Short mmCIF file of C-alpha atoms and ligand atoms in Angstrom, two decimals:
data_model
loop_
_atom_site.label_atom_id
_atom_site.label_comp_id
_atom_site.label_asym_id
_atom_site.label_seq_id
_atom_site.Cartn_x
_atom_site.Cartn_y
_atom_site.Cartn_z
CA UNK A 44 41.37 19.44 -91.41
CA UNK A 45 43.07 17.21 -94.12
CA UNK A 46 43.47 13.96 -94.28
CA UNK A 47 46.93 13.39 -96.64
CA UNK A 48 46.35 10.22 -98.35
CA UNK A 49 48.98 9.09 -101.41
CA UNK A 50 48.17 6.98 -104.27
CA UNK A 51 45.58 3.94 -103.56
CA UNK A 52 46.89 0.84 -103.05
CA UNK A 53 46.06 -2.22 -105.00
CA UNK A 54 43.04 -3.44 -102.53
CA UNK A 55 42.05 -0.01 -103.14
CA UNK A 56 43.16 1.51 -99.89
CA UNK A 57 45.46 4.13 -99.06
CA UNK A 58 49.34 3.84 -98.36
CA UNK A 59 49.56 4.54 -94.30
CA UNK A 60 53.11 3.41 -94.80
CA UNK A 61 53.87 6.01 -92.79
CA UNK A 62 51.98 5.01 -89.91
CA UNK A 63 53.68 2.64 -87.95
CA UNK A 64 53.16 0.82 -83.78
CA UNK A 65 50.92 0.78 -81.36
CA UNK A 66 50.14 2.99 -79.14
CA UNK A 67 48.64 2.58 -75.28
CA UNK A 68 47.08 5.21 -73.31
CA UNK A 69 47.92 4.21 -69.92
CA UNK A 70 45.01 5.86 -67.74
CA UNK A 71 45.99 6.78 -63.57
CA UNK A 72 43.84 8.56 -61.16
CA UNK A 73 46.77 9.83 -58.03
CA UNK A 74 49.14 8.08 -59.45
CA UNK A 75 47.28 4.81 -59.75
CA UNK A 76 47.00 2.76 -63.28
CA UNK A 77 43.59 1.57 -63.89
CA UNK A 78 44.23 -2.02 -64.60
CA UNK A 79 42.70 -2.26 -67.94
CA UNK A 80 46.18 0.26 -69.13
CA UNK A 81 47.80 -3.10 -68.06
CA UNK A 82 45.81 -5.57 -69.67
CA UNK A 83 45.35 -3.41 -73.13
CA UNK A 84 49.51 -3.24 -72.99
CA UNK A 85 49.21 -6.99 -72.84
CA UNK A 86 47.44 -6.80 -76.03
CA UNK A 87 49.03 -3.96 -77.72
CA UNK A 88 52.04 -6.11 -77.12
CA UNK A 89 50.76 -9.15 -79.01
CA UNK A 90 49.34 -6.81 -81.78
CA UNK A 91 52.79 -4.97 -82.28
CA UNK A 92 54.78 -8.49 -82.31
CA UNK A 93 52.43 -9.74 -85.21
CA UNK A 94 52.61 -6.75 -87.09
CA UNK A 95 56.69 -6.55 -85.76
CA UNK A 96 56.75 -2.75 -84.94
CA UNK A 97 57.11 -1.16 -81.16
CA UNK A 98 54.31 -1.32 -78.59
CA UNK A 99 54.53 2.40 -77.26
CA UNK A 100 52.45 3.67 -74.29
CA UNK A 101 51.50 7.17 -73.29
CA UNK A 102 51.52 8.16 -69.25
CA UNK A 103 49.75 11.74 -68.79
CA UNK A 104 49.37 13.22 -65.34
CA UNK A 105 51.49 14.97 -62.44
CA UNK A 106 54.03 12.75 -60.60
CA UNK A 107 53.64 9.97 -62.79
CA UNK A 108 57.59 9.24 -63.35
CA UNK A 109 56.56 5.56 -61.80
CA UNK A 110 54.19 4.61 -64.01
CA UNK A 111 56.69 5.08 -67.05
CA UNK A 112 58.42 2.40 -65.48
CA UNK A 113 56.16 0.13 -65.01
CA UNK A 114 54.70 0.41 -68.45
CA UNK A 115 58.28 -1.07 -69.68
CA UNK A 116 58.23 -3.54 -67.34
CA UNK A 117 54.25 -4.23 -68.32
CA UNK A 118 55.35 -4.56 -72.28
CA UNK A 119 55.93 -0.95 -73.82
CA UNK A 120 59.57 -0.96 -75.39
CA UNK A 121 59.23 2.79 -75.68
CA UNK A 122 56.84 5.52 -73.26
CA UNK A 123 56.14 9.07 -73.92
CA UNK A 124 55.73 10.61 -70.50
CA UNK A 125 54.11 14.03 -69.84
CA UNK A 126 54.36 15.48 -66.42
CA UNK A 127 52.96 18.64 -66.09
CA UNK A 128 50.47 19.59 -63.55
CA UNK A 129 48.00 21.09 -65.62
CA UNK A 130 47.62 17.24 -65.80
CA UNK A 131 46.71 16.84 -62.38
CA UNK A 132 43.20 15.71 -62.91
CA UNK A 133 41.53 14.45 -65.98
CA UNK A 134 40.29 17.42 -67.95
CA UNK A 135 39.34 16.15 -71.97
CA UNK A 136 41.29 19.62 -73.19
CA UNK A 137 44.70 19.27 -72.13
CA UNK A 138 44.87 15.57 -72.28
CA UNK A 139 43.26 15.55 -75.95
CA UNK A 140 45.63 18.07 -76.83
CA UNK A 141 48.76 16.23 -75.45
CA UNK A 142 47.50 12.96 -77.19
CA UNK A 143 46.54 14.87 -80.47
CA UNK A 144 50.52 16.33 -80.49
CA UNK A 145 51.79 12.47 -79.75
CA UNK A 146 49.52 10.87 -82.55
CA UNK A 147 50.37 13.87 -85.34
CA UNK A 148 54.32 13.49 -84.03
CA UNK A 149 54.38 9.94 -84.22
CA UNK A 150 51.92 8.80 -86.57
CA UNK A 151 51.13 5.09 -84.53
CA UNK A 152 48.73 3.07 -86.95
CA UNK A 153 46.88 1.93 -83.76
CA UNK A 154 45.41 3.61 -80.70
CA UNK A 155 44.02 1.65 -77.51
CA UNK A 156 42.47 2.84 -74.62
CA UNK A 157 40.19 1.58 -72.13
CA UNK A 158 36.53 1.65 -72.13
CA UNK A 159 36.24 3.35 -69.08
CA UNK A 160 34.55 6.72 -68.09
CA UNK A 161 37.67 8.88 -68.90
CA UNK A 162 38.63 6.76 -71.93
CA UNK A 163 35.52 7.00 -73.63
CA UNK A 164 35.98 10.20 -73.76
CA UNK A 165 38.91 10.79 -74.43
CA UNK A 166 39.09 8.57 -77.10
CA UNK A 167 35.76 10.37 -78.87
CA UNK A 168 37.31 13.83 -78.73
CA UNK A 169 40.81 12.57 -80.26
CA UNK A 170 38.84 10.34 -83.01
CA UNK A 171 37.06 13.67 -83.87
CA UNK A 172 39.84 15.95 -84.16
CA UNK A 173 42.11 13.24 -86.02
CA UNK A 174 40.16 12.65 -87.61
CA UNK A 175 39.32 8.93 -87.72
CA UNK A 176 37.29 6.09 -87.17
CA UNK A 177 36.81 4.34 -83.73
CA UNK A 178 35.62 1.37 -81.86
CA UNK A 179 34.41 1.48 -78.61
CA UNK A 180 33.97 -1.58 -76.28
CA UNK A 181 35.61 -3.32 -77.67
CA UNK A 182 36.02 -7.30 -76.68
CA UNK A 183 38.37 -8.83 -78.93
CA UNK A 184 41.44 -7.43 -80.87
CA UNK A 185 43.73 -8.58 -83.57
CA UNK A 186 45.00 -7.31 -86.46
CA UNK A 187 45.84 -8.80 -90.18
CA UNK A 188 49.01 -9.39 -91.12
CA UNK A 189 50.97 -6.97 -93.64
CA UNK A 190 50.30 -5.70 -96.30
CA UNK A 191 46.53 -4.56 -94.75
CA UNK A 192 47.55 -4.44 -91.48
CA UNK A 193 43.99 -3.80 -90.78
CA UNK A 194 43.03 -3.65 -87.24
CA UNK A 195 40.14 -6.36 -86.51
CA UNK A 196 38.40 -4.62 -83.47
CA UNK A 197 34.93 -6.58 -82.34
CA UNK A 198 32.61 -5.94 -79.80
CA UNK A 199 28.73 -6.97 -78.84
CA UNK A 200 26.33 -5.90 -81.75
CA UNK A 201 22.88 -5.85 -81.96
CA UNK A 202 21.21 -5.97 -78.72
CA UNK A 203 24.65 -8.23 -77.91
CA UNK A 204 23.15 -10.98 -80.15
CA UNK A 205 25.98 -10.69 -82.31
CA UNK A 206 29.60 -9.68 -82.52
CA UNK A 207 30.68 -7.45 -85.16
CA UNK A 208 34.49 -6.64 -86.64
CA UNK A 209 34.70 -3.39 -87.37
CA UNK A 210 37.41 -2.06 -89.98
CA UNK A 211 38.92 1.47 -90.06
CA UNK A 212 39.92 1.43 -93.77
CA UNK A 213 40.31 4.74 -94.90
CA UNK A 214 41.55 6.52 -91.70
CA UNK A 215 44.93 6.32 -89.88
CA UNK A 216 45.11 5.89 -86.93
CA UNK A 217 42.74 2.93 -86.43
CA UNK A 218 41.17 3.33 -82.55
CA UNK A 219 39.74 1.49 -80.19
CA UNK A 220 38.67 1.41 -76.51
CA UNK A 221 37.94 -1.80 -74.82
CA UNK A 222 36.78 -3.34 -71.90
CA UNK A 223 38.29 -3.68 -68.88
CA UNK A 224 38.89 -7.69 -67.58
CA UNK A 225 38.82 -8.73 -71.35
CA UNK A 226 42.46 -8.70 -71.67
CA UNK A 227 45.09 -10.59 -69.77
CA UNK A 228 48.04 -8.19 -68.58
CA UNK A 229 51.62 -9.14 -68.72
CA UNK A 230 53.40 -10.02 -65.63
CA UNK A 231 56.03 -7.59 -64.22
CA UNK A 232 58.87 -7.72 -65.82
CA UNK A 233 61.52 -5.62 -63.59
CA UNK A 234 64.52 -6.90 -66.43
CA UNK A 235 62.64 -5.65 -69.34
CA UNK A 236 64.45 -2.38 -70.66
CA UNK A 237 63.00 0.66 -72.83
CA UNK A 238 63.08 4.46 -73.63
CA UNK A 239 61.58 6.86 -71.99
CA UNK A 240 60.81 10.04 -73.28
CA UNK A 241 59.21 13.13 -71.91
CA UNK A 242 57.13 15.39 -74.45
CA UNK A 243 55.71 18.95 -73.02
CA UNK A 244 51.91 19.71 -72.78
CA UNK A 245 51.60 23.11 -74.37
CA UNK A 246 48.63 23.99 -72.58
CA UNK A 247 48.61 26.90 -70.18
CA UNK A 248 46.01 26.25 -66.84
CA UNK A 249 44.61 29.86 -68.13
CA UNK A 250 43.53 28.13 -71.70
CA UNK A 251 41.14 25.76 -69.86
CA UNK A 252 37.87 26.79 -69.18
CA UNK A 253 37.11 23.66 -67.01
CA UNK A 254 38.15 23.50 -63.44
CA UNK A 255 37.83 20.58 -61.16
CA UNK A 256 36.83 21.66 -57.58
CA UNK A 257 36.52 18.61 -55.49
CA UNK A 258 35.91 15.03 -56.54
CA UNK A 259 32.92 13.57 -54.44
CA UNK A 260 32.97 9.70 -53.67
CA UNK A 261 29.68 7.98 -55.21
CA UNK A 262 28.77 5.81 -52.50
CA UNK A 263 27.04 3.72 -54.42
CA UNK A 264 30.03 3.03 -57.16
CA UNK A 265 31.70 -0.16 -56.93
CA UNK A 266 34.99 -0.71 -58.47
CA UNK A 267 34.23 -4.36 -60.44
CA UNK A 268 37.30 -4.30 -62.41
CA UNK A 269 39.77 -3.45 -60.24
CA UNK A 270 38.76 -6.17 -57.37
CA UNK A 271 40.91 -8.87 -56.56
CA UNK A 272 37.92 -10.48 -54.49
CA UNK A 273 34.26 -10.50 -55.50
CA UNK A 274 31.68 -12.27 -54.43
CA UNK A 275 28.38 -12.15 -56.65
CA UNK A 276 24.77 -13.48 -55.80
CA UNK A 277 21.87 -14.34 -58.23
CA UNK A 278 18.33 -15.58 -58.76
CA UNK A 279 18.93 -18.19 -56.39
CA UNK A 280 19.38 -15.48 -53.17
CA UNK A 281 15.30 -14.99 -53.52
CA UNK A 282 15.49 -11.40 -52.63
CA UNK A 283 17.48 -8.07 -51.76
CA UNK A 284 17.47 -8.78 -47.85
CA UNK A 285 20.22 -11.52 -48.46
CA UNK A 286 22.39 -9.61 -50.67
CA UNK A 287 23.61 -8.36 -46.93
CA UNK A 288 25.14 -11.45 -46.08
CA UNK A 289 27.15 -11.33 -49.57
CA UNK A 290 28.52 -7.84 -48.27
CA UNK A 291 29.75 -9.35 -45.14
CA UNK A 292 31.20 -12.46 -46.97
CA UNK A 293 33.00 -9.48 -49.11
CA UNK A 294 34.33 -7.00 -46.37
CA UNK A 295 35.72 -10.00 -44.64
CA UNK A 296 37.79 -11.11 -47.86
CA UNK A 297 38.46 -7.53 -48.83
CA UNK A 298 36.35 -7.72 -51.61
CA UNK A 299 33.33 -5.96 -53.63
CA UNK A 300 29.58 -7.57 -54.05
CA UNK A 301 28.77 -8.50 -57.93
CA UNK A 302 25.37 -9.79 -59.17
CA UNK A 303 23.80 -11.33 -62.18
CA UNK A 304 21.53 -9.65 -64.51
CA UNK A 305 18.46 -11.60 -63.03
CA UNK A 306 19.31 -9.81 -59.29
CA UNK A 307 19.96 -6.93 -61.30
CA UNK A 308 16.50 -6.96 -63.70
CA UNK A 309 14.19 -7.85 -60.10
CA UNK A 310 15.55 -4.45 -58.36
CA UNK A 311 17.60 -6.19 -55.99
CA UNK A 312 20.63 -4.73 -56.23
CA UNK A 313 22.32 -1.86 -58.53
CA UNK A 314 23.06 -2.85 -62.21
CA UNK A 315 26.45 -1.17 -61.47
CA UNK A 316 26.98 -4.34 -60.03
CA UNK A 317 26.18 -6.37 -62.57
CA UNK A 318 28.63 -8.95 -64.16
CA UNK A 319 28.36 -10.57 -67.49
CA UNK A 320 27.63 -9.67 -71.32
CA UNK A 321 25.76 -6.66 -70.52
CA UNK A 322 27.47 -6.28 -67.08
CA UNK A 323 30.81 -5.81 -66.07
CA UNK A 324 33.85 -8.13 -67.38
CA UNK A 325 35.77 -8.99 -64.69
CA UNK A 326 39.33 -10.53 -63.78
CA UNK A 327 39.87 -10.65 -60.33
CA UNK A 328 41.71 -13.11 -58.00
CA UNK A 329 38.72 -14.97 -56.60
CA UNK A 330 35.55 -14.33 -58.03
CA UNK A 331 32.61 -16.28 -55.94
CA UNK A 332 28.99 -17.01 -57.59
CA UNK A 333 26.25 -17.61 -54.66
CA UNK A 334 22.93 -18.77 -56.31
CA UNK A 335 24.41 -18.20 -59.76
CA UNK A 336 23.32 -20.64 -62.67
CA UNK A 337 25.62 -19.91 -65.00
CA UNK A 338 24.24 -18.77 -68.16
CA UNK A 339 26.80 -18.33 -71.01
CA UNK A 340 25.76 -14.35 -70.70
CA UNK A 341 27.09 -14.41 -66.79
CA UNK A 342 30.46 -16.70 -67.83
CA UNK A 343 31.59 -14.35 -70.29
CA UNK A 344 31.50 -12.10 -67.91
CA UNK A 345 33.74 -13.99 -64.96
CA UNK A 346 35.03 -17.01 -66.37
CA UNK A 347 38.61 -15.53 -66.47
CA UNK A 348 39.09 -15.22 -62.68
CA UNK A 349 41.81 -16.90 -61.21
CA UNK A 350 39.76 -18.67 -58.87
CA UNK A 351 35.85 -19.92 -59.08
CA UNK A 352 33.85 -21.17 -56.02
CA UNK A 353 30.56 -21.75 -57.04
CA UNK A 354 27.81 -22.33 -54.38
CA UNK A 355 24.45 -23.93 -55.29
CA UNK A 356 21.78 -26.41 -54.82
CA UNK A 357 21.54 -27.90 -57.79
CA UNK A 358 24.22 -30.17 -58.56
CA UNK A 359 23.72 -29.79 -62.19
CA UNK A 360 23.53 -25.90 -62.61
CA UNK A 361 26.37 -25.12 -65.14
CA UNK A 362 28.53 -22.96 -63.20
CA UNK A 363 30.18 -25.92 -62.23
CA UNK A 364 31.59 -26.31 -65.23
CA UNK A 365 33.64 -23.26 -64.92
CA UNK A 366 34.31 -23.51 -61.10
CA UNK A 367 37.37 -24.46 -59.76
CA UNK A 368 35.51 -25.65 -56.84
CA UNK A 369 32.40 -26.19 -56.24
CA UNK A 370 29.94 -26.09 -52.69
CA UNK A 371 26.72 -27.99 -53.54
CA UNK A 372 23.91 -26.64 -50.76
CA UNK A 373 21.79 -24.14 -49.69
CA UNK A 374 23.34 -20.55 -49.72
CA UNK A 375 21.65 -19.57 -46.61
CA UNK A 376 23.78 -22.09 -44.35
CA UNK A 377 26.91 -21.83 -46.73
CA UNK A 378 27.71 -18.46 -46.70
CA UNK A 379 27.26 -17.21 -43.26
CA UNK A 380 29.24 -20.03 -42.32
CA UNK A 381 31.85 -19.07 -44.72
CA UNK A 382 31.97 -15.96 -43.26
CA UNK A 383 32.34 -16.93 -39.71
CA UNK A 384 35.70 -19.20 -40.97
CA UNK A 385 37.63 -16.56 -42.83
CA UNK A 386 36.85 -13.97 -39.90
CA UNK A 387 38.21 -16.64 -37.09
CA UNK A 388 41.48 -16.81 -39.65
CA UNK A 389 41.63 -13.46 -40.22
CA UNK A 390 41.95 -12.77 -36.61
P1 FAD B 1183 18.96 -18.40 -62.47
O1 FAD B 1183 19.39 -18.87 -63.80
O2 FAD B 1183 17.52 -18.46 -62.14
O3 FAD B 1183 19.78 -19.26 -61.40
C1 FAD B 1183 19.52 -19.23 -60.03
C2 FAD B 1183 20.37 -20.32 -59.39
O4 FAD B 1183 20.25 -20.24 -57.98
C3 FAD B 1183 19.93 -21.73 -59.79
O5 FAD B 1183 21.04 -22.41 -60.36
C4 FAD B 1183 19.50 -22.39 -58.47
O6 FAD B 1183 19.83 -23.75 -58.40
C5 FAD B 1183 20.26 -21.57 -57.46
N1 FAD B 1183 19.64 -21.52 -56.15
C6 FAD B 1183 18.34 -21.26 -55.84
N2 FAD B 1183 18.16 -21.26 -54.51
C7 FAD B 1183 19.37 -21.56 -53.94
C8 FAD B 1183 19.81 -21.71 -52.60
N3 FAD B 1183 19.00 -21.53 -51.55
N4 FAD B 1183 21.13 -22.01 -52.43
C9 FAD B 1183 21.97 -22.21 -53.46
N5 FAD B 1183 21.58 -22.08 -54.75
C10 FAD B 1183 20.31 -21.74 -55.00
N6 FAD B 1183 23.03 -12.46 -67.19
C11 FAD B 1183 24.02 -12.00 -66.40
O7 FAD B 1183 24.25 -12.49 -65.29
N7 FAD B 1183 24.81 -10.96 -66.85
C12 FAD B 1183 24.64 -10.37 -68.04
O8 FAD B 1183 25.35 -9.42 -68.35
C13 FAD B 1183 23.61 -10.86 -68.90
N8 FAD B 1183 23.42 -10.34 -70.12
C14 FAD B 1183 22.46 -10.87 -70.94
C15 FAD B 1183 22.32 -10.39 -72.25
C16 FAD B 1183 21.37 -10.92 -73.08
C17 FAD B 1183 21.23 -10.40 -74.50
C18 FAD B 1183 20.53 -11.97 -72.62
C19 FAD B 1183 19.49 -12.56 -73.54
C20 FAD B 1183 20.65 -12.45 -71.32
C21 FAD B 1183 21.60 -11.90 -70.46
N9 FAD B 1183 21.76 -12.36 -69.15
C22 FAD B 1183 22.78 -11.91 -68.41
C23 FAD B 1183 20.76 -13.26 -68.52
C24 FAD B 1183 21.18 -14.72 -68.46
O9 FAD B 1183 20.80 -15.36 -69.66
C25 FAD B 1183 20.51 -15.41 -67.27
O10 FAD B 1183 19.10 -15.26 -67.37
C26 FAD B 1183 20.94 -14.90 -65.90
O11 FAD B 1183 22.34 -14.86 -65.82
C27 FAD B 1183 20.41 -15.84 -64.82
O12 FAD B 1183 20.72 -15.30 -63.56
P2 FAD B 1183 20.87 -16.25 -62.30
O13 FAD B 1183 21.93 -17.27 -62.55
O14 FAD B 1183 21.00 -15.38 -61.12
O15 FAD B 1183 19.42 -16.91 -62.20
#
């Protein structure tokens, strides 16, 4: 493979003239966008105006005409759709392939996708076949202004004592997967108008050696990002025992059970739970920290739910500083009794 680069610019790198918008991969499972497509449109969007070219997303999968739509009406002014059920499930081969075509056709200067299970890899096996440079988890994006147009991708460094900026100068396009939660995705827009496009997937089921039998739930998996409600329990809950009455707090607000890193680090409770720095970023609705301190490494983490109820004893414990309301008292009358209220208005 060949990377065609023409004469060096003045700040010594090459012209990617040529290269031009950004580019979303908008990630579904049945149909479903995980939310971080949303939120990294949101972005893309804000990227695109700055550098004043199109935000463009990319929809892969079968019977995924809706999400098209919704992309436009999320922020993409033009979406390259592929239907095809080859793309029924997430295999890396077809979808790298269909993304590979897109890029090569297109030539976007920058490529988002999330930082989730699928994206991760996706993103690896396009950034290798490009190829070109990419940032994973990503927690902060902008880019520099013309005539670099450099994209300034940062994420945890070091342990996560330090954030770093990371610079794909010699390599179009620039790449990046980031974190789901980190990003605030537009509103519905239902007026907003765009193009549409459908592009072919060239691959034949009988190229693929992988096939995909059955998908079995993992019990234990908890879907942070996509809550609306969570309800998260720390230090302060004194054991795992009491991480029960958390779960009932949860099912009775439709919601999933989050912890801090010092639940997490005494065995209490899965780290897939975990919320914060080295945790989970989350976004959800109503996000509610039981025996919580609130240690910047935890607020990073949360501090852009809608809604923050924080319960503790200690008057002073920062949290409050964050909540939008607070509930200073012991956990072990507070909750259960917060339980019993929104099941006698639930019905
Ligand atoms: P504590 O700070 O011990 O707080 C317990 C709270 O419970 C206290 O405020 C106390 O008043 C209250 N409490 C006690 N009993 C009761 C009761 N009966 N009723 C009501 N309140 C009660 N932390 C994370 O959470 N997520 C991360 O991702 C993360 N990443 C980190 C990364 C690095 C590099 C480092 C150095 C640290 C990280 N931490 C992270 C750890 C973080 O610094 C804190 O140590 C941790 O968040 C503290 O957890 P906590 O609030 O549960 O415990």
């Amino acid at each position: 493979m060949t990377v065609k680069k023409k004469a060096a610019q003045p700040n010594d790198m090459p012209d990617w003239s040529e290269y031009r918008g950004v580019l979303v991969v908008v990630e579904q499972r049945d149909g479903v966008a995980k939310s971080v497509s949303w939120q990294l449109l949101g972005i893309g969007r804000k990227l695109a105006e700055k550098l004043e070219v199109e935000t463009i997303a990319l929809v892969m999968g079968h019977g995924v005409g809706h999400l098209a739509e919704e992309a436009i009406q999320r922020g993409a002014d033009k979406v390259y759709i592929c239907d095809d059920p080859v793309l029924s499930v997430y295999r890396t081969r077809p979808y790298s392939r269909v993304c590979l075509q897109l890029i090569r056709d297109i030539k976007p200067e920058i490529v988002l996708m999330g930082a989730t299970y699928t994206g991760r890899d996706l993103a690896g096996a396009i950034a290798t076949h490009l190829p070109t440079g990419l940032t994973a988890d990503t927690t902060q994006l902008d880019v520099e202004p013309h005539p670099s147009r450099l994209l300034l991708a940062s994420r945890p460094a070091f342990s996560e004592k330090m954030v770093a900026t990371i610079l794909c100068k010699q390599y179009r396009p620039q790449m990046a997967t980031a974190r789901a939660g980190v990003f605030e995705a537009l509103p519905r827009d239902p007026s907003r108008k765009g193009e549409i496009i459908p592009i072919t997937c060239e691959m034949k089921e009988e190229e693929i050696a992988a096939r995909v039998l059955d998908f079995i739930q993992d019990e234990k998996r908890v879907n942070l990002e996509d809550a609306d409600v969570i309800v998260a329990g720390g230090r302060g809950l004194g054991g795992p025992g009491p991480f029960r009455l958390l779960k009932e707090l949860a099912d009775a607000l439709g919601g999933v059970v989050g912890a801090s890193r010092a639940a997490v680090d005494a065995g209490w409770i899965g780290h897939e739970h975990q919320v914060g720095q080295t945790g989970h970023t989350v976004r959800p609705k109503l996000y509610i920290a039981v025996g919580i301190s609130g240690a910047v490494q935890h607020l990073v983490g949360m501090q852009n739910a809608d809604v923050i109820v924080a319960i503790n004893k200690d008057p002073d414990a920062p949290i409050f500083k964050v909540a939008h309301f607070g509930v200073v008292g012991d956990l072990f009358q507070i909750v259960p009794a917060l339980t019993e209220e929104v099941k006698k208005r639930r019905g």
